[in-house]
Amino acid sequence: MRILYCCCFVIIFSFTVIIGCGSLVSFNDEYRNIIDNQLPLVQFYISHPLRLTREVDLDEKAVSQKNHSVKIGNTKKIIEIIIPKNTPGILKKIEKDTLYIQFEDISDDKERVIPFKKRILVDGLNDPSNFIYEFSDEKVVYGGDIYKTKFIQRDLLVEEKDVSIFTGDSEKKIEHYTPKYIYPVLKFRLYEYDKFMKEKRKVTGIKLSTE
């Protein structure tokens, strides 16, 4: 019975470790400081959906790539690019505290990257794990064109004492909400970190001198 219990514990523990290693976590400076020279080998993911849109004239050439769509109006058409949640991406370049990530294959020489900039989570806390990489720009140059960005929006419940944030709202309410944008951040899998850590700990050994 005891042996069976131990076997069950080992199986459950192993399954938990596998699930934990495969889950996505926010990429922060604690991880970057250790694997910075290996960043081009890391598989990144986007935490939330991102939508890029731009208006063009009706006679401009439409796109037909995956995750691209065209909406036609009376005088304009809107080109829309959607990057779904958990879309994998790779690092293309680094500029100071900005990581430029590519999420789609390209067939031309135009650069299609999203700039994720370093952002502090809690003011005053100077710990590397407190710095993540987030995209929150209102516009972005993508494939040589300027696109407007659209993020997920949720209504955040606030208390009555914070009602002053609602401009022009003098009516008393029990509950109040304010819109909040959910900006996408970079994520990766923990086994990527473990893989590089294991490589850093690998040694060749020491042989006895034959002299």
PDB file of C-alpha atoms in Angstrom:
ATOM      1  CA  MET A   1       0.000   0.000   0.000  1.00  0.00           C
ATOM      2  CA  ARG A   2       2.821   2.353   0.896  1.00  0.00           C
ATOM      3  CA  ILE A   3       4.601   1.549  -2.362  1.00  0.00           C
ATOM      4  CA  LEU A   4       1.421   2.300  -4.310  1.00  0.00           C
ATOM      5  CA  TYR A   5       1.045   5.628  -2.479  1.00  0.00           C
ATOM      6  CA  CYS A   6       4.645   6.574  -3.302  1.00  0.00           C
ATOM      7  CA  CYS A   7       4.152   5.671  -6.977  1.00  0.00           C
ATOM      8  CA  CYS A   8       0.990   7.797  -7.158  1.00  0.00           C
ATOM      9  CA  PHE A   9       2.795  10.703  -5.524  1.00  0.00           C
ATOM     10  CA  VAL A  10       5.669  10.470  -8.027  1.00  0.00           C
ATOM     11  CA  ILE A  11       3.252  10.392 -10.976  1.00  0.00           C
ATOM     12  CA  ILE A  12       1.259  13.384  -9.698  1.00  0.00           C
ATOM     13  CA  PHE A  13       4.433  15.335  -8.909  1.00  0.00           C
ATOM     14  CA  SER A  14       5.914  14.604 -12.341  1.00  0.00           C
ATOM     15  CA  PHE A  15       2.696  15.658 -14.070  1.00  0.00           C
ATOM     16  CA  THR A  16       2.660  18.910 -12.062  1.00  0.00           C
ATOM     17  CA  VAL A  17       6.255  19.666 -13.009  1.00  0.00           C
ATOM     18  CA  ILE A  18       5.516  19.055 -16.706  1.00  0.00           C
ATOM     19  CA  ILE A  19       2.458  21.318 -16.626  1.00  0.00           C
ATOM     20  CA  GLY A  20       4.345  23.989 -14.693  1.00  0.00           C
ATOM     21  CA  CYS A  21       7.299  23.991 -17.092  1.00  0.00           C
ATOM     22  CA  GLY A  22       4.976  24.202 -20.090  1.00  0.00           C
ATOM     23  CA  SER A  23       2.913  27.119 -18.796  1.00  0.00           C
ATOM     24  CA  LEU A  24       3.531  30.637 -20.034  1.00  0.00           C
ATOM     25  CA  VAL A  25       4.996  33.235 -17.663  1.00  0.00           C
ATOM     26  CA  SER A  26       5.736  36.928 -18.114  1.00  0.00           C
ATOM     27  CA  PHE A  27       9.233  37.582 -19.429  1.00  0.00           C
ATOM     28  CA  ASN A  28      11.006  39.943 -17.025  1.00  0.00           C
ATOM     29  CA  ASP A  29      14.507  41.264 -16.374  1.00  0.00           C
ATOM     30  CA  GLU A  30      15.292  38.489 -13.915  1.00  0.00           C
ATOM     31  CA  TYR A  31      15.174  36.003 -16.781  1.00  0.00           C
ATOM     32  CA  ARG A  32      16.718  38.391 -19.299  1.00  0.00           C
ATOM     33  CA  ASN A  33      19.785  39.094 -17.136  1.00  0.00           C
ATOM     34  CA  ILE A  34      20.621  35.384 -17.190  1.00  0.00           C
ATOM     35  CA  ILE A  35      19.865  34.463 -20.819  1.00  0.00           C
ATOM     36  CA  ASP A  36      20.399  37.841 -22.497  1.00  0.00           C
ATOM     37  CA  ASN A  37      22.967  36.511 -24.993  1.00  0.00           C
ATOM     38  CA  GLN A  38      20.563  33.676 -25.917  1.00  0.00           C
ATOM     39  CA  LEU A  39      17.461  35.795 -26.570  1.00  0.00           C
ATOM     40  CA  PRO A  40      17.360  35.068 -30.344  1.00  0.00           C
ATOM     41  CA  LEU A  41      16.895  31.379 -29.411  1.00  0.00           C
ATOM     42  CA  VAL A  42      13.940  31.998 -27.088  1.00  0.00           C
ATOM     43  CA  GLN A  43      10.367  31.330 -28.263  1.00  0.00           C
ATOM     44  CA  PHE A  44       8.267  34.305 -27.171  1.00  0.00           C
ATOM     45  CA  TYR A  45       4.471  34.604 -27.036  1.00  0.00           C
ATOM     46  CA  ILE A  46       2.047  37.533 -26.877  1.00  0.00           C
ATOM     47  CA  SER A  47      -0.164  37.523 -23.754  1.00  0.00           C
ATOM     48  CA  HIS A  48      -3.298  39.161 -25.229  1.00  0.00           C
ATOM     49  CA  PRO A  49      -4.776  39.756 -28.688  1.00  0.00           C
ATOM     50  CA  LEU A  50      -3.583  42.775 -30.660  1.00  0.00           C
ATOM     51  CA  ARG A  51      -5.439  44.396 -33.556  1.00  0.00           C
ATOM     52  CA  LEU A  52      -3.801  46.763 -36.066  1.00  0.00           C
ATOM     53  CA  THR A  53      -5.927  48.841 -38.454  1.00  0.00           C
ATOM     54  CA  ARG A  54      -5.375  51.486 -41.124  1.00  0.00           C
ATOM     55  CA  GLU A  55      -7.612  53.216 -43.651  1.00  0.00           C
ATOM     56  CA  VAL A  56      -6.623  53.184 -47.316  1.00  0.00           C
ATOM     57  CA  ASP A  57      -8.145  54.338 -50.585  1.00  0.00           C
ATOM     58  CA  LEU A  58     -10.302  51.875 -52.486  1.00  0.00           C
ATOM     59  CA  ASP A  59      -7.770  51.570 -55.303  1.00  0.00           C
ATOM     60  CA  GLU A  60      -4.917  50.544 -52.973  1.00  0.00           C
ATOM     61  CA  LYS A  61      -3.863  46.904 -53.253  1.00  0.00           C
ATOM     62  CA  ALA A  62      -5.481  44.667 -50.626  1.00  0.00           C
ATOM     63  CA  VAL A  63      -3.677  42.074 -48.539  1.00  0.00           C
ATOM     64  CA  SER A  64      -4.314  38.364 -48.523  1.00  0.00           C
ATOM     65  CA  GLN A  65      -2.017  37.067 -45.808  1.00  0.00           C
ATOM     66  CA  LYS A  66      -3.002  34.953 -42.821  1.00  0.00           C
ATOM     67  CA  ASN A  67      -4.596  37.011 -40.002  1.00  0.00           C
ATOM     68  CA  HIS A  68      -5.052  39.949 -42.409  1.00  0.00           C
ATOM     69  CA  SER A  69      -8.477  41.126 -43.563  1.00  0.00           C
ATOM     70  CA  VAL A  70     -10.032  43.972 -45.534  1.00  0.00           C
ATOM     71  CA  LYS A  71     -13.251  45.785 -44.647  1.00  0.00           C
ATOM     72  CA  ILE A  72     -14.673  47.967 -47.434  1.00  0.00           C
ATOM     73  CA  GLY A  73     -16.786  51.078 -46.843  1.00  0.00           C
ATOM     74  CA  ASN A  74     -18.288  53.642 -49.212  1.00  0.00           C
ATOM     75  CA  THR A  75     -15.079  55.555 -49.933  1.00  0.00           C
ATOM     76  CA  LYS A  76     -12.458  53.820 -47.818  1.00  0.00           C
ATOM     77  CA  LYS A  77     -11.380  50.338 -46.928  1.00  0.00           C
ATOM     78  CA  ILE A  78      -9.830  49.250 -43.648  1.00  0.00           C
ATOM     79  CA  ILE A  79      -6.939  46.826 -43.580  1.00  0.00           C
ATOM     80  CA  GLU A  80      -6.955  44.868 -40.340  1.00  0.00           C
ATOM     81  CA  ILE A  81      -4.195  42.675 -38.930  1.00  0.00           C
ATOM     82  CA  ILE A  82      -4.973  40.467 -35.932  1.00  0.00           C
ATOM     83  CA  ILE A  83      -2.308  38.901 -33.724  1.00  0.00           C
ATOM     84  CA  PRO A  84      -4.197  36.367 -31.555  1.00  0.00           C
ATOM     85  CA  LYS A  85      -3.454  35.586 -27.925  1.00  0.00           C
ATOM     86  CA  ASN A  86      -0.431  33.292 -27.401  1.00  0.00           C
ATOM     87  CA  THR A  87       0.829  33.774 -30.964  1.00  0.00           C
ATOM     88  CA  PRO A  88       4.501  32.680 -31.030  1.00  0.00           C
ATOM     89  CA  GLY A  89       7.148  35.167 -32.066  1.00  0.00           C
ATOM     90  CA  ILE A  90      10.914  35.579 -32.327  1.00  0.00           C
ATOM     91  CA  LEU A  91      13.286  38.390 -31.435  1.00  0.00           C
ATOM     92  CA  LYS A  92      14.465  40.397 -34.442  1.00  0.00           C
ATOM     93  CA  LYS A  93      16.405  43.214 -32.766  1.00  0.00           C
ATOM     94  CA  ILE A  94      17.081  45.019 -29.488  1.00  0.00           C
ATOM     95  CA  GLU A  95      17.272  48.775 -28.947  1.00  0.00           C
ATOM     96  CA  LYS A  96      18.104  49.710 -25.349  1.00  0.00           C
ATOM     97  CA  ASP A  97      15.081  48.615 -23.288  1.00  0.00           C
ATOM     98  CA  THR A  98      12.922  47.608 -26.266  1.00  0.00           C
ATOM     99  CA  LEU A  99      12.584  44.112 -27.710  1.00  0.00           C
ATOM    100  CA  TYR A 100      11.280  43.953 -31.297  1.00  0.00           C
ATOM    101  CA  ILE A 101       9.307  40.759 -31.866  1.00  0.00           C
ATOM    102  CA  GLN A 102       8.203  39.286 -35.213  1.00  0.00           C
ATOM    103  CA  PHE A 103       4.979  37.245 -35.175  1.00  0.00           C
ATOM    104  CA  GLU A 104       4.468  36.410 -38.852  1.00  0.00           C
ATOM    105  CA  ASP A 105       6.463  35.104 -41.795  1.00  0.00           C
ATOM    106  CA  ILE A 106       7.254  37.701 -44.416  1.00  0.00           C
ATOM    107  CA  SER A 107       7.729  37.279 -48.150  1.00  0.00           C
ATOM    108  CA  ASP A 108       9.271  40.705 -48.779  1.00  0.00           C
ATOM    109  CA  ASP A 109      11.965  42.845 -47.169  1.00  0.00           C
ATOM    110  CA  LYS A 110       9.538  44.962 -45.125  1.00  0.00           C
ATOM    111  CA  GLU A 111       9.952  44.867 -41.370  1.00  0.00           C
ATOM    112  CA  ARG A 112       6.919  43.642 -39.448  1.00  0.00           C
ATOM    113  CA  VAL A 113       7.742  43.752 -35.763  1.00  0.00           C
ATOM    114  CA  ILE A 114       6.027  44.837 -32.536  1.00  0.00           C
ATOM    115  CA  PRO A 115       8.151  46.847 -30.050  1.00  0.00           C
ATOM    116  CA  PHE A 116       7.791  45.619 -26.466  1.00  0.00           C
ATOM    117  CA  LYS A 117       9.177  48.207 -24.049  1.00  0.00           C
ATOM    118  CA  LYS A 118      10.406  47.648 -20.530  1.00  0.00           C
ATOM    119  CA  ARG A 119       7.852  48.718 -17.910  1.00  0.00           C
ATOM    120  CA  ILE A 120       7.937  48.704 -14.142  1.00  0.00           C
ATOM    121  CA  LEU A 121       5.086  46.910 -12.383  1.00  0.00           C
ATOM    122  CA  VAL A 122       5.315  48.435  -8.902  1.00  0.00           C
ATOM    123  CA  ASP A 123       6.833  51.897  -8.464  1.00  0.00           C
ATOM    124  CA  GLY A 124       9.773  52.023  -6.093  1.00  0.00           C
ATOM    125  CA  LEU A 125      10.601  48.331  -6.323  1.00  0.00           C
ATOM    126  CA  ASN A 126      13.914  48.003  -8.138  1.00  0.00           C
ATOM    127  CA  ASP A 127      13.907  44.213  -8.390  1.00  0.00           C
ATOM    128  CA  PRO A 128      14.613  42.667 -11.837  1.00  0.00           C
ATOM    129  CA  SER A 129      11.429  40.587 -11.605  1.00  0.00           C
ATOM    130  CA  ASN A 130       9.458  43.856 -11.352  1.00  0.00           C
ATOM    131  CA  PHE A 131      10.321  44.858 -14.938  1.00  0.00           C
ATOM    132  CA  ILE A 132       8.285  43.308 -17.755  1.00  0.00           C
ATOM    133  CA  TYR A 133       8.061  43.988 -21.511  1.00  0.00           C
ATOM    134  CA  GLU A 134       4.797  45.503 -22.728  1.00  0.00           C
ATOM    135  CA  PHE A 135       3.350  46.992 -25.917  1.00  0.00           C
ATOM    136  CA  SER A 136       1.022  49.957 -25.378  1.00  0.00           C
ATOM    137  CA  ASP A 137       1.678  52.345 -28.288  1.00  0.00           C
ATOM    138  CA  GLU A 138      -1.329  53.988 -29.937  1.00  0.00           C
ATOM    139  CA  LYS A 139       0.305  53.608 -33.368  1.00  0.00           C
ATOM    140  CA  VAL A 140       2.995  51.376 -34.823  1.00  0.00           C
ATOM    141  CA  VAL A 141       4.937  51.225 -38.093  1.00  0.00           C
ATOM    142  CA  TYR A 142       4.257  47.761 -39.483  1.00  0.00           C
ATOM    143  CA  GLY A 143       5.437  46.648 -42.896  1.00  0.00           C
ATOM    144  CA  GLY A 144       6.363  50.222 -43.740  1.00  0.00           C
ATOM    145  CA  ASP A 145       2.846  51.562 -43.016  1.00  0.00           C
ATOM    146  CA  ILE A 146       1.403  53.284 -39.938  1.00  0.00           C
ATOM    147  CA  TYR A 147      -1.324  51.317 -38.152  1.00  0.00           C
ATOM    148  CA  LYS A 148      -3.573  52.275 -35.277  1.00  0.00           C
ATOM    149  CA  THR A 149      -3.590  49.796 -32.426  1.00  0.00           C
ATOM    150  CA  LYS A 150      -6.639  48.434 -30.648  1.00  0.00           C
ATOM    151  CA  PHE A 151      -6.427  46.588 -27.359  1.00  0.00           C
ATOM    152  CA  ILE A 152      -8.859  44.574 -25.249  1.00  0.00           C
ATOM    153  CA  GLN A 153     -10.952  46.872 -23.075  1.00  0.00           C
ATOM    154  CA  ARG A 154     -12.582  45.898 -19.786  1.00  0.00           C
ATOM    155  CA  ASP A 155     -14.730  47.835 -17.325  1.00  0.00           C
ATOM    156  CA  LEU A 156     -12.987  48.183 -13.973  1.00  0.00           C
ATOM    157  CA  LEU A 157     -15.146  48.545 -10.873  1.00  0.00           C
ATOM    158  CA  VAL A 158     -14.240  51.530  -8.676  1.00  0.00           C
ATOM    159  CA  GLU A 159     -15.611  52.747  -5.361  1.00  0.00           C
ATOM    160  CA  GLU A 160     -17.975  55.690  -4.964  1.00  0.00           C
ATOM    161  CA  LYS A 161     -15.215  57.848  -3.479  1.00  0.00           C
ATOM    162  CA  ASP A 162     -13.473  57.646  -6.867  1.00  0.00           C
ATOM    163  CA  VAL A 163     -16.472  58.988  -8.777  1.00  0.00           C
ATOM    164  CA  SER A 164     -14.545  62.182  -9.609  1.00  0.00           C
ATOM    165  CA  ILE A 165     -12.786  60.292 -12.392  1.00  0.00           C
ATOM    166  CA  PHE A 166     -16.067  60.309 -14.322  1.00  0.00           C
ATOM    167  CA  THR A 167     -16.086  63.668 -16.074  1.00  0.00           C
ATOM    168  CA  GLY A 168     -19.482  65.335 -16.047  1.00  0.00           C
ATOM    169  CA  ASP A 169     -21.159  62.577 -14.062  1.00  0.00           C
ATOM    170  CA  SER A 170     -22.889  64.182 -11.081  1.00  0.00           C
ATOM    171  CA  GLU A 171     -25.385  61.386 -10.567  1.00  0.00           C
ATOM    172  CA  LYS A 172     -24.999  59.274  -7.421  1.00  0.00           C
ATOM    173  CA  LYS A 173     -24.525  55.570  -8.112  1.00  0.00           C
ATOM    174  CA  ILE A 174     -23.867  52.513  -6.001  1.00  0.00           C
ATOM    175  CA  GLU A 175     -21.310  51.116  -8.428  1.00  0.00           C
ATOM    176  CA  HIS A 176     -19.048  52.879 -10.897  1.00  0.00           C
ATOM    177  CA  TYR A 177     -16.887  51.573 -13.707  1.00  0.00           C
ATOM    178  CA  THR A 178     -13.999  52.993 -15.670  1.00  0.00           C
ATOM    179  CA  PRO A 179     -12.612  51.500 -18.902  1.00  0.00           C
ATOM    180  CA  LYS A 180      -9.221  49.811 -18.668  1.00  0.00           C
ATOM    181  CA  TYR A 181      -7.080  48.678 -21.586  1.00  0.00           C
ATOM    182  CA  ILE A 182      -5.328  45.334 -21.343  1.00  0.00           C
ATOM    183  CA  TYR A 183      -1.934  45.780 -22.965  1.00  0.00           C
ATOM    184  CA  PRO A 184      -0.130  42.672 -24.260  1.00  0.00           C
ATOM    185  CA  VAL A 185       3.144  41.638 -22.637  1.00  0.00           C
ATOM    186  CA  LEU A 186       5.848  39.209 -23.671  1.00  0.00           C
ATOM    187  CA  LYS A 187       5.659  35.695 -22.284  1.00  0.00           C
ATOM    188  CA  PHE A 188       7.740  32.557 -22.590  1.00  0.00           C
ATOM    189  CA  ARG A 189       7.856  29.030 -21.220  1.00  0.00           C
ATOM    190  CA  LEU A 190       9.847  28.285 -18.081  1.00  0.00           C
ATOM    191  CA  TYR A 191      11.584  25.295 -19.653  1.00  0.00           C
ATOM    192  CA  GLU A 192      13.351  27.770 -21.962  1.00  0.00           C
ATOM    193  CA  TYR A 193      14.896  29.336 -18.871  1.00  0.00           C
ATOM    194  CA  ASP A 194      15.704  25.931 -17.348  1.00  0.00           C
ATOM    195  CA  LYS A 195      17.291  24.803 -20.609  1.00  0.00           C
ATOM    196  CA  PHE A 196      19.740  27.700 -20.669  1.00  0.00           C
ATOM    197  CA  MET A 197      20.438  27.345 -16.948  1.00  0.00           C
ATOM    198  CA  LYS A 198      21.357  23.689 -17.446  1.00  0.00           C
ATOM    199  CA  GLU A 199      23.649  24.559 -20.325  1.00  0.00           C
ATOM    200  CA  LYS A 200      25.420  27.119 -18.178  1.00  0.00           C
ATOM    201  CA  ARG A 201      26.046  24.499 -15.443  1.00  0.00           C
ATOM    202  CA  LYS A 202      27.505  21.864 -17.772  1.00  0.00           C
ATOM    203  CA  VAL A 203      31.148  20.993 -17.025  1.00  0.00           C
ATOM    204  CA  THR A 204      33.728  18.818 -18.818  1.00  0.00           C
ATOM    205  CA  GLY A 205      35.415  17.375 -15.714  1.00  0.00           C
ATOM    206  CA  ILE A 206      39.027  17.267 -14.516  1.00  0.00           C
ATOM    207  CA  LYS A 207      41.493  14.492 -15.294  1.00  0.00           C
ATOM    208  CA  LEU A 208      44.329  13.367 -13.057  1.00  0.00           C
ATOM    209  CA  SER A 209      47.753  14.505 -14.118  1.00  0.00           C
ATOM    210  CA  THR A 210      49.884  11.744 -15.645  1.00  0.00           C
ATOM    211  CA  GLU A 211      53.160  13.422 -14.730  1.00  0.00           C
TER     212      GLU A 211
END
